[in-house]
């Protein structure tokens, strides 16, 4: 008997988490996956008395946590009524429990709870840490303003094979165009010293190779590619994400944060104009 593939979504009752559950439910249906809604209650860290208040029906901290989970379940079923959904209530830090829950999952989906726009940083610490430590691809949902847009894949000098795998899965499941961008780094003002028209043969060859692989992995989808030239890899990707339904990046980039997530993925998570998928899956042959 084949084990059902699962998408895991963290739910805490926030507006960001509600968007994450809705997005996860839709994509679970598209990917023929079940959905696992997980709520991590922090009350265990604050009080040992989580039982009902004597004489007060449907009360207590434990019941409050259960209600949050039930709300997540109802939201998922409202979004996709026929979807197979299960729920789990856990006690403790979300970063620990959700990292464990992601083992063997197709994807972990999280909302983006951050600093309310302070300095433009909109992704919370739990989402950022799990994007660096989870055992599967991690989707962080901020806005979903262009659900009919292309899937945007940003590739580095390696061709980002794991991210390519995930981007092709997304494009194939949704029928969306796959737009692949590769950013050629140039210091500010450097182009003024170059000839007006000059090709970048190595970068163009890399982009052509990735596009060819994408067409092989997801036959039938429309694949386009663009070579971008910018002093900042992450800035170029963020600009390109304006009309995307999903932006897919790898975990290694120009610089490392805590040894596990690239600076490009870090910046794109904070500033992209679409849901962001950080690919953590080993590439398939």
mmCIF file of C-alpha atoms in Angstrom:
data_model
loop_
_atom_site.group_PDB
_atom_site.id
_atom_site.type_symbol
_atom_site.label_atom_id
_atom_site.label_comp_id
_atom_site.label_asym_id
_atom_site.label_seq_id
_atom_site.Cartn_x
_atom_site.Cartn_y
_atom_site.Cartn_z
ATOM 1 C CA UNK A 1 0.000 0.000 0.000
ATOM 2 C CA UNK A 2 1.429 3.367 -1.033
ATOM 3 C CA UNK A 3 1.868 5.880 1.766
ATOM 4 C CA UNK A 4 -0.045 9.113 1.236
ATOM 5 C CA UNK A 5 2.121 12.111 0.504
ATOM 6 C CA UNK A 6 1.554 14.933 2.971
ATOM 7 C CA UNK A 7 1.884 18.696 3.178
ATOM 8 C CA UNK A 8 2.330 20.007 6.729
ATOM 9 C CA UNK A 9 1.095 23.453 7.749
ATOM 10 C CA UNK A 10 1.647 25.236 11.036
ATOM 11 C CA UNK A 11 -1.386 27.046 12.447
ATOM 12 C CA UNK A 12 -1.530 29.454 15.403
ATOM 13 C CA UNK A 13 -4.763 31.347 14.733
ATOM 14 C CA UNK A 14 -3.088 34.454 13.285
ATOM 15 C CA UNK A 15 -4.172 36.046 10.010
ATOM 16 C CA UNK A 16 -0.854 35.016 8.473
ATOM 17 C CA UNK A 17 -1.434 31.409 9.516
ATOM 18 C CA UNK A 18 -4.952 31.482 8.069
ATOM 19 C CA UNK A 19 -3.513 32.438 4.686
ATOM 20 C CA UNK A 20 -0.953 29.666 5.049
ATOM 21 C CA UNK A 21 -3.638 27.028 5.718
ATOM 22 C CA UNK A 22 -5.705 28.161 2.731
ATOM 23 C CA UNK A 23 -2.658 28.152 0.467
ATOM 24 C CA UNK A 24 -1.531 24.765 1.776
ATOM 25 C CA UNK A 25 -4.988 23.239 1.286
ATOM 26 C CA UNK A 26 -5.170 24.395 -2.322
ATOM 27 C CA UNK A 27 -1.704 23.112 -3.105
ATOM 28 C CA UNK A 28 -2.291 19.812 -1.338
ATOM 29 C CA UNK A 29 -5.260 19.268 -3.645
ATOM 30 C CA UNK A 30 -3.207 20.224 -6.709
ATOM 31 C CA UNK A 31 -0.365 17.910 -5.688
ATOM 32 C CA UNK A 32 -2.684 15.034 -4.701
ATOM 33 C CA UNK A 33 -1.451 15.190 -1.099
ATOM 34 C CA UNK A 34 -3.167 15.011 2.248
ATOM 35 C CA UNK A 35 -2.870 17.958 4.626
ATOM 36 C CA UNK A 36 -1.538 17.804 8.187
ATOM 37 C CA UNK A 37 -2.464 20.844 10.308
ATOM 38 C CA UNK A 38 -0.239 21.249 13.374
ATOM 39 C CA UNK A 39 -0.753 23.629 16.287
ATOM 40 C CA UNK A 40 2.013 24.051 18.860
ATOM 41 C CA UNK A 41 0.664 25.308 22.163
ATOM 42 C CA UNK A 42 3.024 27.347 24.311
ATOM 43 C CA UNK A 43 0.875 27.125 27.449
ATOM 44 C CA UNK A 44 2.988 24.244 28.743
ATOM 45 C CA UNK A 45 5.870 26.712 29.058
ATOM 46 C CA UNK A 46 3.779 29.094 31.137
ATOM 47 C CA UNK A 47 1.516 27.024 33.354
ATOM 48 C CA UNK A 48 1.040 23.465 34.612
ATOM 49 C CA UNK A 49 -2.634 24.126 35.251
ATOM 50 C CA UNK A 50 -4.137 23.785 31.798
ATOM 51 C CA UNK A 51 -7.362 22.021 32.752
ATOM 52 C CA UNK A 52 -10.877 23.459 32.683
ATOM 53 C CA UNK A 53 -11.979 26.112 35.149
ATOM 54 C CA UNK A 54 -14.297 24.426 37.709
ATOM 55 C CA UNK A 55 -17.902 25.138 36.823
ATOM 56 C CA UNK A 56 -17.052 26.771 33.468
ATOM 57 C CA UNK A 57 -17.888 24.621 30.483
ATOM 58 C CA UNK A 58 -15.513 24.444 27.522
ATOM 59 C CA UNK A 59 -12.778 26.325 29.413
ATOM 60 C CA UNK A 60 -9.110 25.935 30.242
ATOM 61 C CA UNK A 61 -5.823 26.467 28.433
ATOM 62 C CA UNK A 62 -5.772 22.983 26.932
ATOM 63 C CA UNK A 63 -9.245 23.462 25.500
ATOM 64 C CA UNK A 64 -8.224 26.849 24.127
ATOM 65 C CA UNK A 65 -5.368 25.180 22.244
ATOM 66 C CA UNK A 66 -7.731 22.525 20.902
ATOM 67 C CA UNK A 67 -10.073 25.242 19.652
ATOM 68 C CA UNK A 68 -7.239 26.834 17.683
ATOM 69 C CA UNK A 69 -6.509 23.503 16.033
ATOM 70 C CA UNK A 70 -10.206 22.927 15.276
ATOM 71 C CA UNK A 71 -10.318 26.352 13.646
ATOM 72 C CA UNK A 72 -7.386 25.409 11.415
ATOM 73 C CA UNK A 73 -9.116 22.166 10.435
ATOM 74 C CA UNK A 74 -12.366 23.985 9.607
ATOM 75 C CA UNK A 75 -10.514 26.537 7.503
ATOM 76 C CA UNK A 76 -8.764 23.819 5.500
ATOM 77 C CA UNK A 77 -12.026 21.944 4.870
ATOM 78 C CA UNK A 78 -13.797 25.162 3.935
ATOM 79 C CA UNK A 79 -11.058 25.902 1.384
ATOM 80 C CA UNK A 80 -11.030 22.392 -0.144
ATOM 81 C CA UNK A 81 -14.007 20.377 1.191
ATOM 82 C CA UNK A 82 -12.909 17.047 -0.293
ATOM 83 C CA UNK A 83 -9.344 17.273 1.039
ATOM 84 C CA UNK A 84 -8.041 14.631 3.451
ATOM 85 C CA UNK A 85 -6.956 16.548 6.569
ATOM 86 C CA UNK A 86 -5.578 15.390 9.894
ATOM 87 C CA UNK A 87 -4.577 17.466 12.888
ATOM 88 C CA UNK A 88 -2.063 17.297 15.707
ATOM 89 C CA UNK A 89 -1.841 19.344 18.895
ATOM 90 C CA UNK A 90 1.680 19.571 20.306
ATOM 91 C CA UNK A 91 3.067 21.381 23.316
ATOM 92 C CA UNK A 92 6.261 23.386 23.194
ATOM 93 C CA UNK A 93 8.333 25.425 20.756
ATOM 94 C CA UNK A 94 7.053 25.402 17.159
ATOM 95 C CA UNK A 95 10.539 25.403 15.645
ATOM 96 C CA UNK A 96 11.306 22.056 17.309
ATOM 97 C CA UNK A 97 7.989 20.315 16.707
ATOM 98 C CA UNK A 98 7.480 21.541 13.149
ATOM 99 C CA UNK A 99 11.010 20.581 12.157
ATOM 100 C CA UNK A 100 10.243 17.041 13.355
ATOM 101 C CA UNK A 101 6.813 17.044 11.669
ATOM 102 C CA UNK A 102 8.459 17.967 8.373
ATOM 103 C CA UNK A 103 10.318 14.645 8.208
ATOM 104 C CA UNK A 104 9.135 12.858 5.088
ATOM 105 C CA UNK A 105 6.674 15.610 4.120
ATOM 106 C CA UNK A 106 6.356 17.002 0.631
ATOM 107 C CA UNK A 107 6.392 20.539 1.988
ATOM 108 C CA UNK A 108 6.115 22.558 5.191
ATOM 109 C CA UNK A 109 3.928 25.672 4.904
ATOM 110 C CA UNK A 110 4.184 28.579 7.338
ATOM 111 C CA UNK A 111 2.742 32.021 7.737
ATOM 112 C CA UNK A 112 5.001 35.042 8.002
ATOM 113 C CA UNK A 113 4.733 36.628 11.387
ATOM 114 C CA UNK A 114 7.365 39.302 11.690
ATOM 115 C CA UNK A 115 7.930 42.778 13.035
ATOM 116 C CA UNK A 116 4.948 44.502 11.459
ATOM 117 C CA UNK A 117 7.026 46.114 8.765
ATOM 118 C CA UNK A 118 9.844 47.364 11.015
ATOM 119 C CA UNK A 119 12.745 48.020 8.655
ATOM 120 C CA UNK A 120 10.841 45.993 6.051
ATOM 121 C CA UNK A 121 11.492 42.679 7.814
ATOM 122 C CA UNK A 122 8.243 40.774 7.588
ATOM 123 C CA UNK A 123 9.237 37.184 8.294
ATOM 124 C CA UNK A 124 9.193 35.933 11.871
ATOM 125 C CA UNK A 125 12.026 34.088 13.552
ATOM 126 C CA UNK A 126 10.221 30.719 13.592
ATOM 127 C CA UNK A 127 9.585 30.789 9.840
ATOM 128 C CA UNK A 128 13.135 31.930 9.159
ATOM 129 C CA UNK A 129 14.683 29.249 11.347
ATOM 130 C CA UNK A 130 12.546 26.469 9.877
ATOM 131 C CA UNK A 131 13.431 27.612 6.363
ATOM 132 C CA UNK A 132 16.983 26.794 7.400
ATOM 133 C CA UNK A 133 16.420 23.586 9.377
ATOM 134 C CA UNK A 134 13.316 21.738 8.135
ATOM 135 C CA UNK A 135 13.701 18.375 6.435
ATOM 136 C CA UNK A 136 11.665 19.315 3.356
ATOM 137 C CA UNK A 137 10.929 22.364 1.168
ATOM 138 C CA UNK A 138 9.498 25.245 3.198
ATOM 139 C CA UNK A 139 6.885 27.638 1.805
ATOM 140 C CA UNK A 140 6.475 30.945 3.644
ATOM 141 C CA UNK A 141 3.229 32.717 2.764
ATOM 142 C CA UNK A 142 3.012 36.481 2.979
ATOM 143 C CA UNK A 143 0.759 37.757 0.224
ATOM 144 C CA UNK A 144 -0.792 35.710 -2.568
ATOM 145 C CA UNK A 145 -1.541 38.584 -4.907
ATOM 146 C CA UNK A 146 -0.889 36.847 -8.239
ATOM 147 C CA UNK A 147 -2.330 33.315 -8.014
ATOM 148 C CA UNK A 148 -2.430 33.120 -11.815
ATOM 149 C CA UNK A 149 1.140 34.356 -12.316
ATOM 150 C CA UNK A 150 4.206 32.332 -13.277
ATOM 151 C CA UNK A 151 6.339 30.236 -10.975
ATOM 152 C CA UNK A 152 9.613 32.132 -10.613
ATOM 153 C CA UNK A 153 12.807 30.125 -10.164
ATOM 154 C CA UNK A 154 16.040 31.901 -9.255
ATOM 155 C CA UNK A 155 19.169 29.863 -9.997
ATOM 156 C CA UNK A 156 22.735 30.491 -8.918
ATOM 157 C CA UNK A 157 25.978 29.449 -10.616
ATOM 158 C CA UNK A 158 25.352 25.799 -9.717
ATOM 159 C CA UNK A 159 22.052 25.773 -11.597
ATOM 160 C CA UNK A 160 20.262 25.191 -8.260
ATOM 161 C CA UNK A 161 19.209 21.587 -9.065
ATOM 162 C CA UNK A 162 17.102 21.061 -5.932
ATOM 163 C CA UNK A 163 15.218 24.329 -6.461
ATOM 164 C CA UNK A 164 14.733 23.398 -10.118
ATOM 165 C CA UNK A 165 13.150 20.110 -9.030
ATOM 166 C CA UNK A 166 10.684 21.894 -6.757
ATOM 167 C CA UNK A 167 9.883 24.628 -9.252
ATOM 168 C CA UNK A 168 9.080 22.051 -11.905
ATOM 169 C CA UNK A 169 6.760 20.234 -9.486
ATOM 170 C CA UNK A 170 4.934 23.498 -8.814
ATOM 171 C CA UNK A 171 4.630 24.427 -12.469
ATOM 172 C CA UNK A 172 3.454 20.952 -13.474
ATOM 173 C CA UNK A 173 0.852 20.828 -10.694
ATOM 174 C CA UNK A 174 -0.564 24.270 -11.406
ATOM 175 C CA UNK A 175 -0.101 24.446 -15.177
ATOM 176 C CA UNK A 176 1.705 27.738 -14.662
ATOM 177 C CA UNK A 177 4.501 29.136 -16.776
ATOM 178 C CA UNK A 178 7.935 28.543 -15.286
ATOM 179 C CA UNK A 179 10.069 31.661 -15.476
ATOM 180 C CA UNK A 180 13.748 31.059 -14.724
ATOM 181 C CA UNK A 181 16.096 33.904 -13.861
ATOM 182 C CA UNK A 182 19.832 33.901 -13.341
ATOM 183 C CA UNK A 183 21.490 36.991 -11.945
ATOM 184 C CA UNK A 184 24.903 38.022 -13.170
ATOM 185 C CA UNK A 185 26.575 40.102 -10.499
ATOM 186 C CA UNK A 186 28.084 43.399 -11.592
ATOM 187 C CA UNK A 187 29.266 46.131 -9.213
ATOM 188 C CA UNK A 188 27.334 49.387 -9.432
ATOM 189 C CA UNK A 189 28.624 51.503 -12.312
ATOM 190 C CA UNK A 190 30.646 48.681 -13.832
ATOM 191 C CA UNK A 191 28.502 48.502 -16.973
ATOM 192 C CA UNK A 192 29.558 52.018 -17.862
ATOM 193 C CA UNK A 193 33.062 50.666 -18.453
ATOM 194 C CA UNK A 194 31.884 47.886 -20.774
ATOM 195 C CA UNK A 195 31.016 47.946 -24.412
ATOM 196 C CA UNK A 196 27.380 49.000 -25.070
ATOM 197 C CA UNK A 197 26.525 45.498 -26.301
ATOM 198 C CA UNK A 198 28.344 42.542 -24.830
ATOM 199 C CA UNK A 199 27.172 38.991 -24.345
ATOM 200 C CA UNK A 200 27.657 36.839 -21.267
ATOM 201 C CA UNK A 201 28.245 33.440 -22.885
ATOM 202 C CA UNK A 202 28.857 31.395 -19.722
ATOM 203 C CA UNK A 203 25.818 32.790 -17.917
ATOM 204 C CA UNK A 204 23.657 32.393 -21.014
ATOM 205 C CA UNK A 205 24.830 28.789 -21.420
ATOM 206 C CA UNK A 206 23.931 28.060 -17.791
ATOM 207 C CA UNK A 207 20.474 29.542 -18.223
ATOM 208 C CA UNK A 208 19.906 27.583 -21.453
ATOM 209 C CA UNK A 209 20.954 24.373 -19.688
ATOM 210 C CA UNK A 210 18.551 24.928 -16.780
ATOM 211 C CA UNK A 211 15.704 25.732 -19.182
ATOM 212 C CA UNK A 212 16.407 22.527 -21.107
ATOM 213 C CA UNK A 213 16.366 20.496 -17.886
ATOM 214 C CA UNK A 214 13.074 22.123 -16.873
ATOM 215 C CA UNK A 215 11.420 21.176 -20.166
ATOM 216 C CA UNK A 216 12.598 17.601 -19.663
ATOM 217 C CA UNK A 217 11.394 17.406 -16.054
ATOM 218 C CA UNK A 218 8.013 19.066 -16.709
ATOM 219 C CA UNK A 219 7.064 18.445 -20.332
ATOM 220 C CA UNK A 220 4.149 20.490 -21.568
ATOM 221 C CA UNK A 221 4.727 23.533 -19.389
ATOM 222 C CA UNK A 222 5.836 26.860 -20.825
ATOM 223 C CA UNK A 223 9.410 27.676 -19.823
ATOM 224 C CA UNK A 224 11.034 31.072 -20.255
ATOM 225 C CA UNK A 225 14.348 32.420 -19.061
ATOM 226 C CA UNK A 226 15.968 35.762 -18.434
ATOM 227 C CA UNK A 227 19.488 36.801 -17.575
ATOM 228 C CA UNK A 228 19.443 39.687 -15.119
ATOM 229 C CA UNK A 229 22.423 41.930 -14.422
ATOM 230 C CA UNK A 230 22.521 43.623 -11.035
ATOM 231 C CA UNK A 231 24.866 44.594 -8.235
ATOM 232 C CA UNK A 232 22.635 42.566 -5.880
ATOM 233 C CA UNK A 233 21.432 39.039 -6.594
ATOM 234 C CA UNK A 234 18.657 39.246 -4.000
ATOM 235 C CA UNK A 235 17.439 42.666 -5.170
ATOM 236 C CA UNK A 236 17.095 41.383 -8.716
ATOM 237 C CA UNK A 237 15.125 38.330 -7.555
ATOM 238 C CA UNK A 238 12.828 40.442 -5.368
ATOM 239 C CA UNK A 239 12.078 42.737 -8.315
ATOM 240 C CA UNK A 240 11.342 39.730 -10.518
ATOM 241 C CA UNK A 241 8.921 38.339 -7.912
ATOM 242 C CA UNK A 242 6.425 41.205 -8.346
ATOM 243 C CA UNK A 243 4.054 39.236 -10.580
ATOM 244 C CA UNK A 244 4.931 35.678 -9.536
ATOM 245 C CA UNK A 245 2.538 33.216 -7.908
ATOM 246 C CA UNK A 246 5.485 31.561 -6.145
ATOM 247 C CA UNK A 247 9.196 32.340 -5.943
ATOM 248 C CA UNK A 248 11.504 29.333 -5.578
ATOM 249 C CA UNK A 249 15.050 29.692 -4.246
ATOM 250 C CA UNK A 250 17.726 27.389 -2.933
ATOM 251 C CA UNK A 251 19.317 27.582 0.500
ATOM 252 C CA UNK A 252 22.835 28.529 -0.516
ATOM 253 C CA UNK A 253 23.794 31.898 -1.889
ATOM 254 C CA UNK A 254 26.341 34.657 -1.659
ATOM 255 C CA UNK A 255 27.056 34.470 2.043
ATOM 256 C CA UNK A 256 25.746 32.197 4.794
ATOM 257 C CA UNK A 257 23.481 32.820 7.770
ATOM 258 C CA UNK A 258 24.033 30.510 10.744
ATOM 259 C CA UNK A 259 25.767 28.142 8.330
ATOM 260 C CA UNK A 260 22.513 26.840 6.884
ATOM 261 C CA UNK A 261 20.668 29.363 4.724
ATOM 262 C CA UNK A 262 22.065 31.587 2.007
ATOM 263 C CA UNK A 263 21.863 35.339 2.233
ATOM 264 C CA UNK A 264 19.845 35.437 -0.985
ATOM 265 C CA UNK A 265 17.160 33.122 0.425
ATOM 266 C CA UNK A 266 17.193 35.183 3.616
ATOM 267 C CA UNK A 267 16.643 38.457 1.753
ATOM 268 C CA UNK A 268 14.023 37.027 -0.602
ATOM 269 C CA UNK A 269 12.049 35.616 2.334
ATOM 270 C CA UNK A 270 11.913 39.074 3.866
ATOM 271 C CA UNK A 271 11.158 41.131 0.780
ATOM 272 C CA UNK A 272 9.617 39.049 -2.025
ATOM 273 C CA UNK A 273 6.178 40.003 -3.366
ATOM 274 C CA UNK A 274 4.904 36.414 -3.504
ATOM 275 C CA UNK A 275 4.884 33.244 -1.435
ATOM 276 C CA UNK A 276 8.461 31.944 -1.236
ATOM 277 C CA UNK A 277 9.496 28.308 -1.429
ATOM 278 C CA UNK A 278 12.921 27.578 0.035
ATOM 279 C CA UNK A 279 14.025 24.313 -1.492
ATOM 280 C CA UNK A 280 15.580 21.831 0.891
ATOM 281 C CA UNK A 281 14.949 18.643 -1.102
ATOM 282 C CA UNK A 282 17.842 16.657 -2.510
ATOM 283 C CA UNK A 283 17.575 16.719 -6.313
ATOM 284 C CA UNK A 284 16.072 13.669 -7.987
ATOM 285 C CA UNK A 285 17.897 11.928 -10.871
#
